[in-house]
Coordinates of C-alpha atoms and ligand atoms in Angstrom, one line a residue:
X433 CA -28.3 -70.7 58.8
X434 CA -25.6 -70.0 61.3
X435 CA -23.2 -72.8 61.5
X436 CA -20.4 -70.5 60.4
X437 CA -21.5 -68.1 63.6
X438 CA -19.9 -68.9 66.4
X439 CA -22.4 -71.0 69.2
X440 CA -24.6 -68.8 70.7
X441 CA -25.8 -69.3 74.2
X442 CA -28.4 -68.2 76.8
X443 CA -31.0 -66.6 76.4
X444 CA -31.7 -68.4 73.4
X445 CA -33.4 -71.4 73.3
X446 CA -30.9 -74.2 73.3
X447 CA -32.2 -76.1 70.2
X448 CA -32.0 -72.9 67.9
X449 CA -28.0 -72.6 69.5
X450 CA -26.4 -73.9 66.7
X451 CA -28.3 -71.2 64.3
X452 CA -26.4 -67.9 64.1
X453 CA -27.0 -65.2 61.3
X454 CA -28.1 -66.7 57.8
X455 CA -25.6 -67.0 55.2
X456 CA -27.7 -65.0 53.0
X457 CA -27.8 -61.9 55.3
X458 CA -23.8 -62.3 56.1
X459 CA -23.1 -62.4 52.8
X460 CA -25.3 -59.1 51.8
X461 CA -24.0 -57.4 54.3
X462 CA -20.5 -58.2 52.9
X463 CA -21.5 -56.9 49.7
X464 CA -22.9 -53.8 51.0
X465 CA -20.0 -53.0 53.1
X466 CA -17.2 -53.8 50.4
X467 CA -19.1 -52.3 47.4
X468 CA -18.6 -55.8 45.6
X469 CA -20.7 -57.3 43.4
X470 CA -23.3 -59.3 45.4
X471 CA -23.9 -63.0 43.3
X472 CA -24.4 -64.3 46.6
X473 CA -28.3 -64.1 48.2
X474 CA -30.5 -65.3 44.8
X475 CA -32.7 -62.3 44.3
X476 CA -33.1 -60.9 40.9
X477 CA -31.7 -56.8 39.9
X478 CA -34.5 -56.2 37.8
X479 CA -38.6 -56.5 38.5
X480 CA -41.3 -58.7 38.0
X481 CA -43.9 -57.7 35.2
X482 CA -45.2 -54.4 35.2
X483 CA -48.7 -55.0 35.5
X484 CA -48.3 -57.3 38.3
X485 CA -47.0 -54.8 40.0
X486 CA -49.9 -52.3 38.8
X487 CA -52.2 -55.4 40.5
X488 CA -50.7 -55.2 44.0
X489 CA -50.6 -51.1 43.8
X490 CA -54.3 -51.2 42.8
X491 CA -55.5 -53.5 45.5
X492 CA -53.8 -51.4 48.0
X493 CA -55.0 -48.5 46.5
X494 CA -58.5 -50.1 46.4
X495 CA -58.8 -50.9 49.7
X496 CA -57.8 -54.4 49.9
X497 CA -55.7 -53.5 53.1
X498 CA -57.3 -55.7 56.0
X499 CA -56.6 -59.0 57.3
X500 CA -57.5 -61.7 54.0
X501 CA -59.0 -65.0 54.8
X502 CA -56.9 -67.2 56.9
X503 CA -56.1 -69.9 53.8
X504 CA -55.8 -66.8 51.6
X505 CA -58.0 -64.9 48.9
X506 CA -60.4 -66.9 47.3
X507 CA -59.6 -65.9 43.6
X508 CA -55.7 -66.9 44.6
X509 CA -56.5 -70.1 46.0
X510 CA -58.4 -71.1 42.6
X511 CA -55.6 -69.9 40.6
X512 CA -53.2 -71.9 42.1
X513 CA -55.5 -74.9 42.0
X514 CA -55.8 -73.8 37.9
X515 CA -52.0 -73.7 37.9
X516 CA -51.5 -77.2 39.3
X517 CA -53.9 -78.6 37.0
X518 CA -53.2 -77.3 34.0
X519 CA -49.5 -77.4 34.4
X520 CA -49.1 -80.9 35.9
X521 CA -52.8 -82.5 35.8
X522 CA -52.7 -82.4 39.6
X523 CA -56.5 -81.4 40.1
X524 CA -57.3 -79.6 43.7
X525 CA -60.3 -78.2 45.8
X526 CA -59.2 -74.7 46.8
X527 CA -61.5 -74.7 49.5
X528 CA -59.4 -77.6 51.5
X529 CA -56.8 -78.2 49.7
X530 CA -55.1 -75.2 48.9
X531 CA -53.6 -73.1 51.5
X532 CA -51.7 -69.8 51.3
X533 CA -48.9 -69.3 53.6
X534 CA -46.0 -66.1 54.0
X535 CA -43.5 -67.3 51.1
X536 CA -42.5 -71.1 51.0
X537 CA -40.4 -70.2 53.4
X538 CA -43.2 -70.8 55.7
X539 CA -45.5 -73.1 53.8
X540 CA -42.1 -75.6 54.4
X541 CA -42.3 -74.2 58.4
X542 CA -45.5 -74.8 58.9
X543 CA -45.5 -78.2 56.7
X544 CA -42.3 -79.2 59.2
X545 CA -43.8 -78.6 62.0
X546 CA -47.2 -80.0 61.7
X547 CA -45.8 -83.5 61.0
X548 CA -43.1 -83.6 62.9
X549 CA -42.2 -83.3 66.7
X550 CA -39.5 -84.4 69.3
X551 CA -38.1 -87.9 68.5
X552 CA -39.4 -87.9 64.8
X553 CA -37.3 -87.8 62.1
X554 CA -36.5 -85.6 58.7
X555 CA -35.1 -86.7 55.8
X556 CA -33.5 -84.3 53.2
X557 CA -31.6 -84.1 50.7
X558 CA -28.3 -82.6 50.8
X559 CA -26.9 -79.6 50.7
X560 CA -30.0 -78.4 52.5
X561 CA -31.5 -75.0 51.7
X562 CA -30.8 -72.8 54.1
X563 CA -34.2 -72.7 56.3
X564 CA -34.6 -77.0 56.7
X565 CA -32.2 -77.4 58.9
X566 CA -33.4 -74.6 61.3
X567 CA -37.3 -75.6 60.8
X568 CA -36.6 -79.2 61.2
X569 CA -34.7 -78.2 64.9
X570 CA -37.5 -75.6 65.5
X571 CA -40.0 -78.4 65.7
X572 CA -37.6 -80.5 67.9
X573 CA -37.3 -83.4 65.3
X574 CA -33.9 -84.5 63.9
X575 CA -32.9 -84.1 60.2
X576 CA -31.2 -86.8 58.7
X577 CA -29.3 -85.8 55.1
X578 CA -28.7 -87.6 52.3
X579 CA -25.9 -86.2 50.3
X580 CA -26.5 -85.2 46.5
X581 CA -22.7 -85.6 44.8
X582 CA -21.4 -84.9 41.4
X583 CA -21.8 -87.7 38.9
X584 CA -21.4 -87.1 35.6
X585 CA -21.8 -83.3 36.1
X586 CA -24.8 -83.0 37.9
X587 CA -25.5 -83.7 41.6
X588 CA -27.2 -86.7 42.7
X589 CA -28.0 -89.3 45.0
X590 CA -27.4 -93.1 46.0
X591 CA -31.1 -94.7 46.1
X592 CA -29.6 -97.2 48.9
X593 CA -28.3 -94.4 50.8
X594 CA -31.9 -92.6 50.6
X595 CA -33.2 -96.4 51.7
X596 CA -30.3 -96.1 54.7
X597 CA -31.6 -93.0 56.1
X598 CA -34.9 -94.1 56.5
X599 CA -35.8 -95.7 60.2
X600 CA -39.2 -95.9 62.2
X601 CA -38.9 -92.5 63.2
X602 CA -39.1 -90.8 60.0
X603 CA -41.7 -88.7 59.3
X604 CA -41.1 -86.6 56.8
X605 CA -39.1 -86.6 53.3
X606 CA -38.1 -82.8 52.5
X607 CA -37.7 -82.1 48.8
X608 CA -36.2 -79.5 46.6
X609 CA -36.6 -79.9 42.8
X610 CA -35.4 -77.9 41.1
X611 CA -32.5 -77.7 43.9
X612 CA -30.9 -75.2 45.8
X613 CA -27.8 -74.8 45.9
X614 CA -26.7 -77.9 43.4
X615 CA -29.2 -77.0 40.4
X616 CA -30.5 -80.6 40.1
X617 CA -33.9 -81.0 38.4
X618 CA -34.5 -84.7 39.4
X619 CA -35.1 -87.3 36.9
X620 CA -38.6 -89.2 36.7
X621 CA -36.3 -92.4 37.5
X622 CA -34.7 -90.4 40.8
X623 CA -38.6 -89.0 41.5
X624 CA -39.9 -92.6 41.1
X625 CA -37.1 -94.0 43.8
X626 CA -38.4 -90.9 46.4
X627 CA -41.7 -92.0 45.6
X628 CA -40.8 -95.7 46.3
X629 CA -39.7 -94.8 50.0
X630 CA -42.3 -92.7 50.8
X631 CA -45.3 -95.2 49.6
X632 CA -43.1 -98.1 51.3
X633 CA -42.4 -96.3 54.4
X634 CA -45.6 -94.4 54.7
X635 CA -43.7 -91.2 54.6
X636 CA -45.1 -87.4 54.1
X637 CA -43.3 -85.8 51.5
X638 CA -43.0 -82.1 51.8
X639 CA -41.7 -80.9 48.2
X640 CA -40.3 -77.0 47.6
X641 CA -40.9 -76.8 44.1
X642 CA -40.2 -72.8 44.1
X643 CA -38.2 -73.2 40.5
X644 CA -40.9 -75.5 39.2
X645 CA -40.6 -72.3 35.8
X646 CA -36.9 -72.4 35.9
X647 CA -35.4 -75.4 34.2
X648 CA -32.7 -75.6 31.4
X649 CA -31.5 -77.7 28.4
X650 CA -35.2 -78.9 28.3
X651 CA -34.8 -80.7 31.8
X652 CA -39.0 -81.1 32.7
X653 CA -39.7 -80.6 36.1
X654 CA -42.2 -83.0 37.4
X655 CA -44.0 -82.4 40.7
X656 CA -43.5 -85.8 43.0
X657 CA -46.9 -85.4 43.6
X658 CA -47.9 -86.8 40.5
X659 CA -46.6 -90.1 40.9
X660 CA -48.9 -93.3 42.3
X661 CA -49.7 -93.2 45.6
X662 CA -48.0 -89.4 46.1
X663 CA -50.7 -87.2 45.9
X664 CA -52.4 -88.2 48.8
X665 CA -49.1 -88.4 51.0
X666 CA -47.5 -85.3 49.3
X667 CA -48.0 -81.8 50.4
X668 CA -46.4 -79.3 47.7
X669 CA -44.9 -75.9 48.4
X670 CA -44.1 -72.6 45.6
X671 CA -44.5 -69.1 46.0
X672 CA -44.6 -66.2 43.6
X673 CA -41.3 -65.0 44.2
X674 CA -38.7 -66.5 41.8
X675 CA -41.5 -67.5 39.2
X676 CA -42.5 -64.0 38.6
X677 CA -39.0 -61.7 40.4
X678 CA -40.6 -60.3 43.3
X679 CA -38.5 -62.2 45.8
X680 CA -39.6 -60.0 48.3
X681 CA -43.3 -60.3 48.2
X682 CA -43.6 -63.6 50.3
X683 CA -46.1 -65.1 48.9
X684 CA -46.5 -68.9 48.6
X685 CA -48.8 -71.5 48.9
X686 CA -49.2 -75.3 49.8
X687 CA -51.2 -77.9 47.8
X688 CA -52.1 -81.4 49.0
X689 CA -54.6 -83.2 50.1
X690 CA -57.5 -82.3 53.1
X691 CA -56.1 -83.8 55.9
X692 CA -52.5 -82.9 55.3
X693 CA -53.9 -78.8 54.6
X694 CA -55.4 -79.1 57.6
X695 CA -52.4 -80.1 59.3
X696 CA -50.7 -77.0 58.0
X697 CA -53.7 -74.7 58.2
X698 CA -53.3 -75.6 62.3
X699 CA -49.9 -74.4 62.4
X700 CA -49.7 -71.7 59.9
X701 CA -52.9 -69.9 61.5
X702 CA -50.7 -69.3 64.7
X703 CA -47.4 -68.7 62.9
X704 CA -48.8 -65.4 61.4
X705 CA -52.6 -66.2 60.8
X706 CA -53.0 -64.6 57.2
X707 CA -50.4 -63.6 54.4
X708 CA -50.7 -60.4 52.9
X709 CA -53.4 -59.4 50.7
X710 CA -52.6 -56.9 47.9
X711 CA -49.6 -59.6 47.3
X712 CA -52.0 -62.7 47.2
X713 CA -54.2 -60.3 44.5
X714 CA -51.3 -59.6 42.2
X715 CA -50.2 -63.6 42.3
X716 CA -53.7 -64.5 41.7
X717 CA -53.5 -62.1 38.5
X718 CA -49.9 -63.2 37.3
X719 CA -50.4 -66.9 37.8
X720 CA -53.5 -66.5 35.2
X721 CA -52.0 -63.5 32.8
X722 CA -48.1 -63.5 32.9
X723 CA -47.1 -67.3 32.1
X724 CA -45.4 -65.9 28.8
X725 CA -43.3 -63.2 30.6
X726 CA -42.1 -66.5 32.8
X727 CA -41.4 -68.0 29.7
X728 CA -38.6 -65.0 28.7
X729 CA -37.8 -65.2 31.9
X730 CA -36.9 -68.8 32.0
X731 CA -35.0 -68.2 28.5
X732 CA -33.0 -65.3 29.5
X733 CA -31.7 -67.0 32.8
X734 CA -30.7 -70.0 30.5
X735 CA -28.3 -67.6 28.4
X736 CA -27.3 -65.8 31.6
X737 CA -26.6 -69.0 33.0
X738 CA -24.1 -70.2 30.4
X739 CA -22.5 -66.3 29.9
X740 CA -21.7 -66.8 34.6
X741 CA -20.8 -70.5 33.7
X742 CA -18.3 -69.6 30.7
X743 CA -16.3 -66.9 32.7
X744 CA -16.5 -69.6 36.3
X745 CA -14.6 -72.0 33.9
X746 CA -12.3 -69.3 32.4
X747 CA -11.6 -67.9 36.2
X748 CA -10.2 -71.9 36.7
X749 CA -13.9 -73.0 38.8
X750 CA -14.9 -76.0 38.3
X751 CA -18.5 -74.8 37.7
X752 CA -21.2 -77.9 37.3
X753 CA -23.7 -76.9 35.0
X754 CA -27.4 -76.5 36.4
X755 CA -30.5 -77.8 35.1
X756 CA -32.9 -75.5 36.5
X757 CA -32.5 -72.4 39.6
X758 CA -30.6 -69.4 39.4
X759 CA -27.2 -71.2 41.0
X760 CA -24.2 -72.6 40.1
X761 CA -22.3 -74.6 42.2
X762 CA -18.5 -74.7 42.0
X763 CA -15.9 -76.5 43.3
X764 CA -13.1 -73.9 44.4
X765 CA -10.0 -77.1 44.3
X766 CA -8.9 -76.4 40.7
X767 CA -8.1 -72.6 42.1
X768 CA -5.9 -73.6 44.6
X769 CA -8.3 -73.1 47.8
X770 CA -10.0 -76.0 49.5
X771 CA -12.1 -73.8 52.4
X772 CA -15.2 -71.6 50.8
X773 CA -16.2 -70.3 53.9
X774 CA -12.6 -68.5 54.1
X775 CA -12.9 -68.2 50.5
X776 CA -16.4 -66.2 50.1
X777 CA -15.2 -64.2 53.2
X778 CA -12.3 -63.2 50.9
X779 CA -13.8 -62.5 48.0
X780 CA -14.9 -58.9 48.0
X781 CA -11.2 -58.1 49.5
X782 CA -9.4 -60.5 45.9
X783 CA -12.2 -59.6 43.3
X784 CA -14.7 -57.0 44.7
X785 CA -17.6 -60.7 44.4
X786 CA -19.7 -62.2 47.0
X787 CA -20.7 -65.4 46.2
X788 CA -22.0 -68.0 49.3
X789 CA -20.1 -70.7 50.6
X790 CA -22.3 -73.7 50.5
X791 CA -20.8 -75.5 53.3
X792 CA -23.1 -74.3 55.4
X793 CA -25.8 -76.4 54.2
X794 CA -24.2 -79.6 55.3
X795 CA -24.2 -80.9 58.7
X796 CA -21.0 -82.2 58.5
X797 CA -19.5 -78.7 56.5
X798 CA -16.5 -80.7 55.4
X799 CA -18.6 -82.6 52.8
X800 CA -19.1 -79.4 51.2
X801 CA -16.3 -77.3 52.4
X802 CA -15.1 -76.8 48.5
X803 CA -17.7 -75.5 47.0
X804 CA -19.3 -71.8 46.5
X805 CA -22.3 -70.9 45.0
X806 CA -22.9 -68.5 42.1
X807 CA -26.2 -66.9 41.0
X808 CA -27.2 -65.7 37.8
X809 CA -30.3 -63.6 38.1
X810 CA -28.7 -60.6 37.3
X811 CA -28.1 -58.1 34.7
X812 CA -26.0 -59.4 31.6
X813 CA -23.3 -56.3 32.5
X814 CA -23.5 -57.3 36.2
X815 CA -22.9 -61.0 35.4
X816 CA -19.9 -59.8 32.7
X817 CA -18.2 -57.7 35.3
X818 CA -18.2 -60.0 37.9
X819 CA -16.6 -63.0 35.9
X820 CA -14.1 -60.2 34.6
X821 CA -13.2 -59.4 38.4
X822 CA -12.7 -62.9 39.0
X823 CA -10.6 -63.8 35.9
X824 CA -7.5 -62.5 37.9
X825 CA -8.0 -64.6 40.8
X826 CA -6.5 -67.6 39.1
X827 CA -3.7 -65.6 38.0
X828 CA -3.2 -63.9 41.0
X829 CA -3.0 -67.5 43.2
X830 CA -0.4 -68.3 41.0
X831 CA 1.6 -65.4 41.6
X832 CA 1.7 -65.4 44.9
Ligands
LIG2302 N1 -37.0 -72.7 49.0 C1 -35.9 -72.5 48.2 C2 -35.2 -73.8 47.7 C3 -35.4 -71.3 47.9 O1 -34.3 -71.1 47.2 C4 -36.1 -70.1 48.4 C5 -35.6 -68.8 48.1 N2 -36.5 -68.3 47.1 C6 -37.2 -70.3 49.3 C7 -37.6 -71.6 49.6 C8 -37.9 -69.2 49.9 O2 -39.0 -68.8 49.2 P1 -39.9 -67.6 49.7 O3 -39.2 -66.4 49.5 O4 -41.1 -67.8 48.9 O5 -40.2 -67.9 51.1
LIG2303 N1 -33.5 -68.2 48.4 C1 -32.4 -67.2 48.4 C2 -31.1 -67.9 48.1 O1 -31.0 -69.1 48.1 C3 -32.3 -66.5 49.7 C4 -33.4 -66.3 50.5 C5 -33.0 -65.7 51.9 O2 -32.3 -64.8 51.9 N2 -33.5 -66.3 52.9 O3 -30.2 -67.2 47.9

């Protein structure tokens, strides 16, 4: 998202003004140009497993190049509706109710902006990941955040402010568990107060449940969709890319019920039509065959995330510990700064890091304008450098 950007004008169209470059591309590009290390944009520095990406070379090799189905390969489609079931006891049809879509990126897209139009309303929680705000504005509906605030070390919200942001013209409930930036793998108690609103409200709730593998400290993550009265109101969105490392395959895939599929089915089929096939033939194969290399997976980012939050707190962050995800958020105060956006931007110049200012996933950026995020999906001796680059800043701020 763009906020940081300054407005852009004509010829674009005026609802998309307030969108300049993504964070996450700024941010690379400052690494890249600066030679620092890049904890910024959350994609992992090594691959997924090997024979998933033997899968996607054989069906490309075998000939498995042409358009897919629309709603995506049959044998994907039944392992995601295997997956759901086996995983959360959430059964599905995948003929109708299982729909693959070009990353969650669009399954949320096309979820947005099948439900809701000019006038309606979106709530989320916030900080927002990056693409909500921009969907929500693409379909001409307004968002309308709830903010997630450190309590007791872990970001949450106030059920009566949730209740608050609720009015006639909400259509939609956007929500990320595990979340992104803030790490929060909501509670069955928080799930159970969503779940409350929607039913009471007769809300859609459109969950992004891409870290559903990645939780911590035994934190469970529980799809909303399981809860009475959700599953026919919910429609679920994951993709293949932080599960399995292959954050550049985008592919995904939204679950729910027929009616709400075929909501998304009507959008998505005009967004790009089909999603690409060798990728939908290796995710159909590592959903079934390569849960246990998720498993290391989830274990190793659990070290890795202590070893980034150890040095954060020894560099004078104060670094909130995250339940699931790849990120840590910290708050940049106890350093002596109080803007991350000027801080991130000064980064590679003070340490030779890039981490991403989180402010611009508020829409009001002063609620978040002390806070930077950190990820962790990287190399033990990438994570150990970067902390030891930023164990002078401290010192350094005191100097000067
Ligand atoms: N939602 C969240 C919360 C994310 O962090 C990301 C980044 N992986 C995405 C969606 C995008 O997922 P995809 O690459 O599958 O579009
Ligand atoms: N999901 C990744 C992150 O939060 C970035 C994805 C992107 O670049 N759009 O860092």
């Amino acid at each position: 998202m763009g906020r940081v950007a300054e407005p852009l004008s004509e010829p674009l169209v005026e609802r998309m003004r307030g969108f300049g470059t993504t964070i996450f591309a700024e941010m690379s590009a400052l690494a890249a140009s600066t030679g620092s290390i890049n904890l910024g944009q959350g994609f992992p520095d090594t691959d997924g497993p090997p024979a998933m990406l033997a899968a996607a070379v054989a069906a490309i090799e075998g000939g498995g190049n042409q358009y897919p189905p629309g709603p995506g390969l049959p044998e994907l489609r039944a392992a995601v509706a295997d997956q759901r079931e086996d995983r959360y006891g959430l059964g599905y049809d995948p003929e109708t109710e299982v729909y693959v879509t070009v990353g969650a990126t669009e399954g949320v897209a096309a979820s947005v902006l099948a439900l809701a139009g000019p006038g309606d309303e979106v709530v989320a929680f916030e900080p927002t990941y990056d693409s909500y705000a921009a969907t929500v504005a693409l379909a001409g509906a307004a968002l309308r955040p709830v903010l997630l605030r450190p309590d007791a070390g872990r970001f949450t919200f106030d059920p009566a402010e949730l209740r608050a942001a609720v009015t006639p013209r909400t259509r939609v409930l956007l929500v990320n568990s595990p979340h992104n930036p803030c790490g929060t793998v909501f509670t069955r108690d928080e799930l159970a107060e969503i779940a409350a609103v929607c039913v009471e409200h007769d809300l859609t709730a459109v969950t992004d449940e891409v870290y559903e593998y990645l939780t911590y400290d035994g934190a469970e993550h529980v799809p909303l969709a399981t809860f009475p009265g959700m599953r026919e109101r919910t429609l679920t969105v994951s993709s293949v890319g932080k599960t399995f490392s292959v954050t550049g395959w985008k592919t995904g895939w939204v679950t729910g019920p027929a009616p709400l599929v075929r909501a998304v089915q009507t959008v998505k089929q005009f967004l790009t039509y089909a999603t690409g096939g060798p990728w939908q033939r290796a995710a159909a194969y590592a959903l079934r065959e390569e849960l246990p290399w998720v498993a290391e997976l989830r274990a190793a980012l659990e070290r890795k995330r202590d070893r980034l939050l150890a040095g954060l707190e020894a560099a004078g962050f104060l670094a909130y510990r995250p339940q699931g995800t790849y990120f840590v958020q910290a708050d940049i105060r106890p350093l002596g700064y109080t803007d991350g956006l000027e801080l991130a931007r000064a980064l590679p110049g003070l340490a030779g890091v890039v981490a991403v200012p989180t402010q611009v996933f508020y829409q009001r950026p002063a609620d978040g304008a002390h806070f930077v995020r950190f990820a962790f999906c990287k190399r033990d001796e990438v994570i150990d450098e970067a902390v030891a680059r930023l164990a002078g800043l401290g010192r350094d701020r005191a100097r000067a």
